[in-house]
Coordinates of C-alpha atoms in Angstrom, one line a residue:
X205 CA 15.6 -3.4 -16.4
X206 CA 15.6 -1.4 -19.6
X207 CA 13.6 1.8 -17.3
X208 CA 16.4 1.1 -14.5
X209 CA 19.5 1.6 -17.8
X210 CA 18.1 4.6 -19.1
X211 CA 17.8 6.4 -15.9
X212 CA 15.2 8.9 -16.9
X213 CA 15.0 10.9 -13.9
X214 CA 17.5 12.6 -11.4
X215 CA 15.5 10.7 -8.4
X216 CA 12.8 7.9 -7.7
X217 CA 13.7 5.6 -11.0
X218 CA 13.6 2.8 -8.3
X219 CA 10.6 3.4 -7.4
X220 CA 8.9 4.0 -10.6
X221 CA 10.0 1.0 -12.2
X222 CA 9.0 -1.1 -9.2
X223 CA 5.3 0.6 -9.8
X224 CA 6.2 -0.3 -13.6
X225 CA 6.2 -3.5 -12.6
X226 CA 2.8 -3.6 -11.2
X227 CA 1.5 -2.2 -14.3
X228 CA 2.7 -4.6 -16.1
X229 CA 1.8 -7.4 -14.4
X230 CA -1.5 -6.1 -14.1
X231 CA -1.9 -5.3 -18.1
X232 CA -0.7 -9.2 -18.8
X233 CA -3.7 -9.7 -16.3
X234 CA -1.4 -11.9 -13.8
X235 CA -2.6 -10.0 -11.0
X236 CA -5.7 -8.0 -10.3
X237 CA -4.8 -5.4 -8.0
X238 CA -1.5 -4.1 -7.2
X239 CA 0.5 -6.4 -4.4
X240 CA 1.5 -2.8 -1.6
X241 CA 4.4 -4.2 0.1
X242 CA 6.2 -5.1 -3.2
X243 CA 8.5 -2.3 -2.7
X244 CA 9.1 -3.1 0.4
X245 CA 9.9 -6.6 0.1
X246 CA 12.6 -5.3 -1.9
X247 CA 13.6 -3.4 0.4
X248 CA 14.0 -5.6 3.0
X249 CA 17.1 -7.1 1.3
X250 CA 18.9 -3.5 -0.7
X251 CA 22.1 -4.9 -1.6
X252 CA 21.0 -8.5 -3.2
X253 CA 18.5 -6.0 -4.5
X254 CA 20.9 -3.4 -5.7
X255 CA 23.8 -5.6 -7.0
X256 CA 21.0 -7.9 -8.6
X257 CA 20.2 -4.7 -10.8
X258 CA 23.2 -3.9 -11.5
X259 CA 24.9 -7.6 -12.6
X260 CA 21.5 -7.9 -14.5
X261 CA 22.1 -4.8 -16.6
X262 CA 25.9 -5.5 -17.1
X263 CA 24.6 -8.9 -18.8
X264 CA 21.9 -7.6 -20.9
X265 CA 24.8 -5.5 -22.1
X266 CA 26.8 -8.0 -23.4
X267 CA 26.3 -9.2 -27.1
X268 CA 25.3 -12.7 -25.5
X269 CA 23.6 -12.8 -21.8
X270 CA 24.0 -15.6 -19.6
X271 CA 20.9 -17.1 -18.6
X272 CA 22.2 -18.6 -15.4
X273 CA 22.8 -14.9 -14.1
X274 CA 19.4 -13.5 -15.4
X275 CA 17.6 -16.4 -14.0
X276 CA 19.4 -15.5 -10.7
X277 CA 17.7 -12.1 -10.7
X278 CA 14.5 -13.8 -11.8
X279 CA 14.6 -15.8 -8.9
X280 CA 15.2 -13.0 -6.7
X281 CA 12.2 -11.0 -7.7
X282 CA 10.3 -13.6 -8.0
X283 CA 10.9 -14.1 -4.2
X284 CA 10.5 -10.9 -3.5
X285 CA 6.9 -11.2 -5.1
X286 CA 6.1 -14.5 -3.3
X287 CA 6.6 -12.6 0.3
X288 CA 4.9 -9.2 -1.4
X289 CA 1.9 -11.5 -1.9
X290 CA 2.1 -13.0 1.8
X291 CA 2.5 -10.1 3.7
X292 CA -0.5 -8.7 1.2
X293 CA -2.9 -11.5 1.9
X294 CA -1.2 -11.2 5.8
X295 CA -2.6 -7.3 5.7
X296 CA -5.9 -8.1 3.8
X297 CA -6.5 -10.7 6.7
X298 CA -5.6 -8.6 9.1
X299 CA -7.9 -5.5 8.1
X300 CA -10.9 -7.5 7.6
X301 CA -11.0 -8.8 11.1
X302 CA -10.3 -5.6 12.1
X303 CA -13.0 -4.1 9.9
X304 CA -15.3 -6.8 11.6
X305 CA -14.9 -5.7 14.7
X306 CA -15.5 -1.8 14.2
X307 CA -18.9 -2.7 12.5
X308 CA -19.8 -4.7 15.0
X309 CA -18.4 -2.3 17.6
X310 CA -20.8 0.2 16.1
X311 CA -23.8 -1.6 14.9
X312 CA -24.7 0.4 12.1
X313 CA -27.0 0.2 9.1
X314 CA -25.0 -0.8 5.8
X315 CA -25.9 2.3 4.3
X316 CA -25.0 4.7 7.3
X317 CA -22.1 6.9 6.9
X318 CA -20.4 5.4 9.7
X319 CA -20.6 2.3 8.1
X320 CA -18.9 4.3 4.9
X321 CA -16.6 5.3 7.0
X322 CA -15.2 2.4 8.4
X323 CA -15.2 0.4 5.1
X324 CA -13.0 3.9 3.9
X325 CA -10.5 3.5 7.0
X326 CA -8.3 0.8 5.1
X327 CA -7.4 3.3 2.2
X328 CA -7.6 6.8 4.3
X329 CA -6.6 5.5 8.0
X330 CA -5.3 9.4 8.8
X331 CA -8.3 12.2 7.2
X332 CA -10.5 15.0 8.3
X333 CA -13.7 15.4 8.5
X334 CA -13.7 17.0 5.1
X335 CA -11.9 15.0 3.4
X336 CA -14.2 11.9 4.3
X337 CA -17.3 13.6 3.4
X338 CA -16.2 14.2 -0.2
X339 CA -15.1 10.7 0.1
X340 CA -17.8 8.6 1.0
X341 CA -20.2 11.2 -0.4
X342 CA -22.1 12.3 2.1
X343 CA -23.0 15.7 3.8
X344 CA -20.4 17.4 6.7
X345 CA -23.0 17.2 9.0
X346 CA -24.1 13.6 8.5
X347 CA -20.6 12.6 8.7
X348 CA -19.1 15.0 11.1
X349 CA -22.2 12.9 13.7
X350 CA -21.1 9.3 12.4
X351 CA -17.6 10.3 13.8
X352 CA -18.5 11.2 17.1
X353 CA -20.1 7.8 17.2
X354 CA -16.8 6.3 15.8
X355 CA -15.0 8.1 18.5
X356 CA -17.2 7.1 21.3
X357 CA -17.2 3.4 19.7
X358 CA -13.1 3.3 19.7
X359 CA -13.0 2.9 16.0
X360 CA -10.9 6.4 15.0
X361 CA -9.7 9.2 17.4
X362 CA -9.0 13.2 17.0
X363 CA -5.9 13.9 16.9
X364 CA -5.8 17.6 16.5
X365 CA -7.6 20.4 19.0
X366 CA -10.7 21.9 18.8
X367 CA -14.1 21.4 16.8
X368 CA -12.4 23.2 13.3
X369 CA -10.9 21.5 10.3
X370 CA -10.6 18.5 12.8
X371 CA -7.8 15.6 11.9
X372 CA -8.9 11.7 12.4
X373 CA -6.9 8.1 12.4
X374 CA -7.8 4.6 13.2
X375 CA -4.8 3.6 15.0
X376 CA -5.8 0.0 14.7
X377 CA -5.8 0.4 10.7
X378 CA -2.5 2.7 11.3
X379 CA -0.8 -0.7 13.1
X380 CA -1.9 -3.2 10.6
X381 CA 0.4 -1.4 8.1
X382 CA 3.2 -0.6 10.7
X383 CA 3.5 -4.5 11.2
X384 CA 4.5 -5.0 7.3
X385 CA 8.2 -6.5 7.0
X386 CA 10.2 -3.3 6.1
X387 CA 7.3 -0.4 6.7
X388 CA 9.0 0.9 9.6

């Protein structure tokens, strides 16, 4: 609330105090990875969200706050956080039968760069060949033939022209985070 009053920047304050928030729950080691849809569950409900900021602020303001009211916002977020947390373990679910299924769509080695590469798709679901290389850490080459396999196997597609600089997305991975609440 404090970021949110001083109102640092022209745009985005929002935003950054919502990743603010992750920080700090993470530094008081209540969670242990950030919680994505956070944000978003937020989101889903803009003017509870946006008037709770506001009424919050207005109270901290006065020479004696009204803990009925900040426990109100308190409440709200921590909703918000209990269907962040949902939808996260929802997605996490969702991606690792998902993951399943590519490796055992492709039947690879744990140490082939296909195997990388599918293990890679949950953070980088849209990259190019390039990209992934540096990524994963393995030669163009080595992962420019684990593609095509991935293509062949269903797992990602090309989605731009030609054999140059090509452009690759899992559209399964893609649809996992298009069915979060609010991503749309």
């Amino acid at each position: 609330m404090q970021f949110l009053a001083i109102h640092p920047f022209e745009r985005a304050n929002g935003k950054t105090a919502r990743s603010l928030v992750q920080l700090v729950l993470q530094h008081r080691q209540l969670i242990d990875r950030k919680i994505p849809p956070l944000s978003l569950a937020l989101a889903l409900s803009p003017h509870e969200y946006r008037e709770g900021v506001i009424a919050t602020m207005k109270n901290l303001e006065r020479e004696t706050p009204n803990p009925a009211e900040l426990n109100a916002w308190v409440q709200f977020f921590a909703t918000c956080c209990a269907r962040s947390i949902e939808e996260a373990e929802t997605l996490r679910n969702r991606l690792s039968t998902l993951l399943a299924d590519c490796h055992a769509r492709v039947g690879a080695r744990s140490d082939s760069a296909s195997t990388m590469i599918i293990d890679a798709l949950p953070g980088m679901p849209v990259f190019s060949a390039n990209m992934m290389s540096s990524y994963i850490e393995r030669s163009f080459k080595r992962v420019s033939v684990a593609l095509d396999e991935l293509v062949t196997a269903s797992v990602v597609k090309q989605i731009t022209e030609g054999k140059r600089n090509r452009v690759f997305e899992c559209p399964a991975v893609v649809d996992a985070y298009a069915h979060i609440p609010g991503f749309q």
